[in-house]
């Protein structure tokens, strides 16, 4: 943990503020006006409190959100009378923030334990939450009183690609897209193109921003959209560079999303997937306003939402669109994935999903639907060694829970496993009584 620094003064002040402003620090708060976590001392101390002292495991007071997710039914099946003509499987993991100890040397076995499940889909997705920029220093680069800048290596990108057998699609829209300005953003697009990756969320030109990525596989056309709620306070004149849709604000303008949905339909998309970087960090439930905008996107035509940013996993929802009855999959946060928050216990439990999409006819009309959802809970293990190196791995959580002694965990990590299982996985992330595999 030598490479991961804690702000001790910040923690001291955060504890004081958490007593003075009890509800604001212990319960999610409805947003008022424009989201801004960088311009207020209180907001900064809330972030410190949630990352290093106590992650929030409750929803907004009086919202009914906990009961809503506990009662979810995540079973997807084709409607009666549906005749299948083609099928496609997709998998998705959360945020790739390969900094700190997440180097090539420390990750030779990174995906070994989840490879079959995660890489076994026809299309594998994740959010690339850093630049890949050779002109900037690698890692988590901090500036006092400002959000850290994230930059990873080409070698770690190759680790994600796994020689062509790994991640296929990257969302590039997130709050770290502009950490190194336009040059870093464009350099990241350059290398993704050189590697033959599919990506969306950041763009070179206004024309590119107005277009939509369509991937055709197994006879099914999937549109991949991507958006971020903020740029960590970074200002930029060329608005086409980043698909910024301010989901966290009290009032949200989704006109860009609407244009993208229309463009996707014009290009013949059978399925529309939107990666949405949104929400509040280290909170286990989405805010009410995030749920409202998620439902709005589904009503507009998005079939699958892959949420990220909170650095903890949040629940999922099977939402029935009121307009046309489509069964939509909304994942509010896939959580951390390839990311290092060793002093934030709830960040160590994440999950990856795999779902099947089928295309065919329903009563003589073309129809596409989600027909199956699988969830694999994952434990993020740093595997720290005495010499300061790591054997960082993504492990199947159930295996770790059953045989913790087989893995390089600290005593504290072993003791925390039952809490992660009961309070988080079964108590918050998954619906009551739902079998995830």
mmCIF file of N, CA and C in Angstrom, residues 373-421:
data_model
loop_
_atom_site.group_PDB
_atom_site.id
_atom_site.type_symbol
_atom_site.label_atom_id
_atom_site.label_comp_id
_atom_site.label_asym_id
_atom_site.label_seq_id
_atom_site.Cartn_x
_atom_site.Cartn_y
_atom_site.Cartn_z
ATOM 1 N N UNK A 373 -29.813 -13.272 -18.227
ATOM 2 C CA UNK A 373 -28.832 -12.461 -17.507
ATOM 3 C C UNK A 373 -28.110 -13.337 -16.496
ATOM 4 N N UNK A 374 -26.796 -13.278 -16.517
ATOM 5 C CA UNK A 374 -25.963 -13.959 -15.528
ATOM 6 C C UNK A 374 -25.078 -12.918 -14.848
ATOM 7 N N UNK A 375 -24.825 -13.143 -13.570
ATOM 8 C CA UNK A 375 -23.996 -12.225 -12.786
ATOM 9 C C UNK A 375 -22.913 -13.026 -12.082
ATOM 10 N N UNK A 376 -21.676 -12.576 -12.206
ATOM 11 C CA UNK A 376 -20.555 -13.218 -11.519
ATOM 12 C C UNK A 376 -19.963 -12.239 -10.511
ATOM 13 N N UNK A 377 -20.220 -12.425 -9.210
ATOM 14 C CA UNK A 377 -19.579 -11.578 -8.206
ATOM 15 C C UNK A 377 -18.067 -11.791 -8.214
ATOM 16 N N UNK A 378 -17.340 -10.709 -8.087
ATOM 17 C CA UNK A 378 -15.877 -10.735 -8.221
ATOM 18 C C UNK A 378 -15.241 -10.054 -7.018
ATOM 19 N N UNK A 379 -14.159 -10.654 -6.536
ATOM 20 C CA UNK A 379 -13.374 -10.047 -5.451
ATOM 21 C C UNK A 379 -12.071 -9.505 -6.038
ATOM 22 N N UNK A 380 -11.785 -8.234 -5.736
ATOM 23 C CA UNK A 380 -10.566 -7.597 -6.228
ATOM 24 C C UNK A 380 -9.476 -7.810 -5.193
ATOM 25 N N UNK A 381 -8.481 -8.616 -5.545
ATOM 26 C CA UNK A 381 -7.417 -8.985 -4.609
ATOM 27 C C UNK A 381 -6.089 -8.406 -5.067
ATOM 28 N N UNK A 382 -5.483 -7.603 -4.216
ATOM 29 C CA UNK A 382 -4.199 -6.982 -4.568
ATOM 30 C C UNK A 382 -3.045 -7.975 -4.465
ATOM 31 N N UNK A 383 -3.162 -8.960 -3.591
ATOM 32 C CA UNK A 383 -2.119 -9.975 -3.457
ATOM 33 C C UNK A 383 -0.757 -9.393 -3.131
ATOM 34 N N UNK A 384 -0.727 -8.501 -2.137
ATOM 35 C CA UNK A 384 0.527 -7.817 -1.814
ATOM 36 C C UNK A 384 1.543 -8.768 -1.196
ATOM 37 N N UNK A 385 2.812 -8.608 -1.621
ATOM 38 C CA UNK A 385 3.900 -9.463 -1.162
ATOM 39 C C UNK A 385 4.860 -8.682 -0.282
ATOM 40 N N UNK A 386 5.694 -9.403 0.438
ATOM 41 C CA UNK A 386 6.628 -8.778 1.367
ATOM 42 C C UNK A 386 7.629 -7.871 0.669
ATOM 43 N N UNK A 387 7.945 -8.168 -0.585
ATOM 44 C CA UNK A 387 8.929 -7.358 -1.302
ATOM 45 C C UNK A 387 8.331 -6.115 -1.935
ATOM 46 N N UNK A 388 7.037 -5.837 -1.666
ATOM 47 C CA UNK A 388 6.399 -4.648 -2.196
ATOM 48 C C UNK A 388 5.710 -4.839 -3.536
ATOM 49 N N UNK A 389 5.879 -5.994 -4.158
ATOM 50 C CA UNK A 389 5.194 -6.278 -5.413
ATOM 51 C C UNK A 389 3.821 -6.887 -5.119
ATOM 52 N N UNK A 390 3.043 -7.082 -6.149
ATOM 53 C CA UNK A 390 1.694 -7.632 -5.997
ATOM 54 C C UNK A 390 1.448 -8.713 -7.050
ATOM 55 N N UNK A 391 0.484 -9.572 -6.747
ATOM 56 C CA UNK A 391 -0.070 -10.489 -7.739
ATOM 57 C C UNK A 391 -1.556 -10.176 -7.814
ATOM 58 N N UNK A 392 -1.857 -9.072 -8.499
ATOM 59 C CA UNK A 392 -3.210 -8.529 -8.529
ATOM 60 C C UNK A 392 -4.107 -9.430 -9.371
ATOM 61 N N UNK A 393 -5.245 -9.852 -8.790
ATOM 62 C CA UNK A 393 -6.141 -10.772 -9.486
ATOM 63 C C UNK A 393 -7.601 -10.395 -9.266
ATOM 64 N N UNK A 394 -8.412 -10.704 -10.270
ATOM 65 C CA UNK A 394 -9.863 -10.632 -10.161
ATOM 66 C C UNK A 394 -10.358 -12.051 -9.932
ATOM 67 N N UNK A 395 -10.922 -12.298 -8.751
ATOM 68 C CA UNK A 395 -11.257 -13.654 -8.322
ATOM 69 C C UNK A 395 -12.768 -13.835 -8.208
ATOM 70 N N UNK A 396 -13.222 -15.034 -8.477
ATOM 71 C CA UNK A 396 -14.629 -15.347 -8.258
ATOM 72 C C UNK A 396 -14.914 -15.258 -6.759
ATOM 73 N N UNK A 397 -15.830 -14.385 -6.384
ATOM 74 C CA UNK A 397 -16.053 -14.108 -4.968
ATOM 75 C C UNK A 397 -16.477 -15.349 -4.196
ATOM 76 N N UNK A 398 -17.298 -16.185 -4.789
ATOM 77 C CA UNK A 398 -17.779 -17.368 -4.063
ATOM 78 C C UNK A 398 -16.628 -18.303 -3.711
ATOM 79 N N UNK A 399 -15.640 -18.420 -4.586
ATOM 80 C CA UNK A 399 -14.480 -19.251 -4.287
ATOM 81 C C UNK A 399 -13.686 -18.679 -3.116
ATOM 82 N N UNK A 400 -13.509 -17.356 -3.124
ATOM 83 C CA UNK A 400 -12.777 -16.703 -2.039
ATOM 84 C C UNK A 400 -13.528 -16.855 -0.725
ATOM 85 N N UNK A 401 -14.839 -16.708 -0.763
ATOM 86 C CA UNK A 401 -15.661 -16.831 0.438
ATOM 87 C C UNK A 401 -15.580 -18.231 1.033
ATOM 88 N N UNK A 402 -15.587 -19.244 0.170
ATOM 89 C CA UNK A 402 -15.562 -20.625 0.636
ATOM 90 C C UNK A 402 -14.188 -21.059 1.121
ATOM 91 N N UNK A 403 -13.127 -20.548 0.487
ATOM 92 C CA UNK A 403 -11.768 -20.999 0.835
ATOM 93 C C UNK A 403 -10.821 -19.803 0.921
ATOM 94 N N UNK A 404 -11.029 -18.916 1.882
ATOM 95 C CA UNK A 404 -10.202 -17.704 1.943
ATOM 96 C C UNK A 404 -8.726 -17.978 2.168
ATOM 97 N N UNK A 405 -8.417 -19.099 2.799
ATOM 98 C CA UNK A 405 -7.017 -19.436 3.071
ATOM 99 C C UNK A 405 -6.210 -19.755 1.830
ATOM 100 N N UNK A 406 -6.877 -19.996 0.714
ATOM 101 C CA UNK A 406 -6.181 -20.323 -0.529
ATOM 102 C C UNK A 406 -5.672 -19.081 -1.256
ATOM 103 N N UNK A 407 -6.016 -17.895 -0.751
ATOM 104 C CA UNK A 407 -5.692 -16.666 -1.471
ATOM 105 C C UNK A 407 -4.857 -15.728 -0.600
ATOM 106 N N UNK A 408 -4.125 -14.860 -1.264
ATOM 107 C CA UNK A 408 -3.215 -13.935 -0.578
ATOM 108 C C UNK A 408 -3.990 -12.732 -0.046
ATOM 109 N N UNK A 409 -4.759 -12.973 1.033
ATOM 110 C CA UNK A 409 -5.537 -11.926 1.672
ATOM 111 C C UNK A 409 -4.940 -11.600 3.036
ATOM 112 N N UNK A 410 -5.151 -10.382 3.484
ATOM 113 C CA UNK A 410 -4.766 -10.035 4.843
ATOM 114 C C UNK A 410 -5.791 -10.618 5.805
ATOM 115 N N UNK A 411 -5.448 -10.654 7.087
ATOM 116 C CA UNK A 411 -6.379 -11.175 8.074
ATOM 117 C C UNK A 411 -7.651 -10.330 8.115
ATOM 118 N N UNK A 412 -7.489 -9.015 7.989
ATOM 119 C CA UNK A 412 -8.645 -8.139 7.970
ATOM 120 C C UNK A 412 -9.541 -8.395 6.776
ATOM 121 N N UNK A 413 -8.952 -8.660 5.629
ATOM 122 C CA UNK A 413 -9.738 -8.963 4.433
ATOM 123 C C UNK A 413 -10.510 -10.258 4.604
ATOM 124 N N UNK A 414 -9.886 -11.253 5.225
ATOM 125 C CA UNK A 414 -10.582 -12.522 5.458
ATOM 126 C C UNK A 414 -11.770 -12.325 6.399
ATOM 127 N N UNK A 415 -11.565 -11.559 7.448
ATOM 128 C CA UNK A 415 -12.652 -11.333 8.415
ATOM 129 C C UNK A 415 -13.817 -10.583 7.782
ATOM 130 N N UNK A 416 -13.538 -9.778 6.773
ATOM 131 C CA UNK A 416 -14.581 -8.942 6.175
ATOM 132 C C UNK A 416 -15.411 -9.675 5.128
ATOM 133 N N UNK A 417 -14.985 -10.844 4.698
ATOM 134 C CA UNK A 417 -15.695 -11.546 3.622
ATOM 135 C C UNK A 417 -17.156 -11.852 3.949
ATOM 136 N N UNK A 418 -17.488 -12.369 5.147
ATOM 137 C CA UNK A 418 -18.911 -12.627 5.434
ATOM 138 C C UNK A 418 -19.761 -11.359 5.374
ATOM 139 N N UNK A 419 -19.213 -10.216 5.796
ATOM 140 C CA UNK A 419 -19.968 -8.957 5.707
ATOM 141 C C UNK A 419 -20.214 -8.578 4.249
ATOM 142 N N UNK A 420 -19.186 -8.703 3.418
ATOM 143 C CA UNK A 420 -19.364 -8.396 2.007
ATOM 144 C C UNK A 420 -20.444 -9.280 1.392
ATOM 145 N N UNK A 421 -20.482 -10.533 1.819
ATOM 146 C CA UNK A 421 -21.465 -11.470 1.276
ATOM 147 C C UNK A 421 -22.874 -11.137 1.744
#
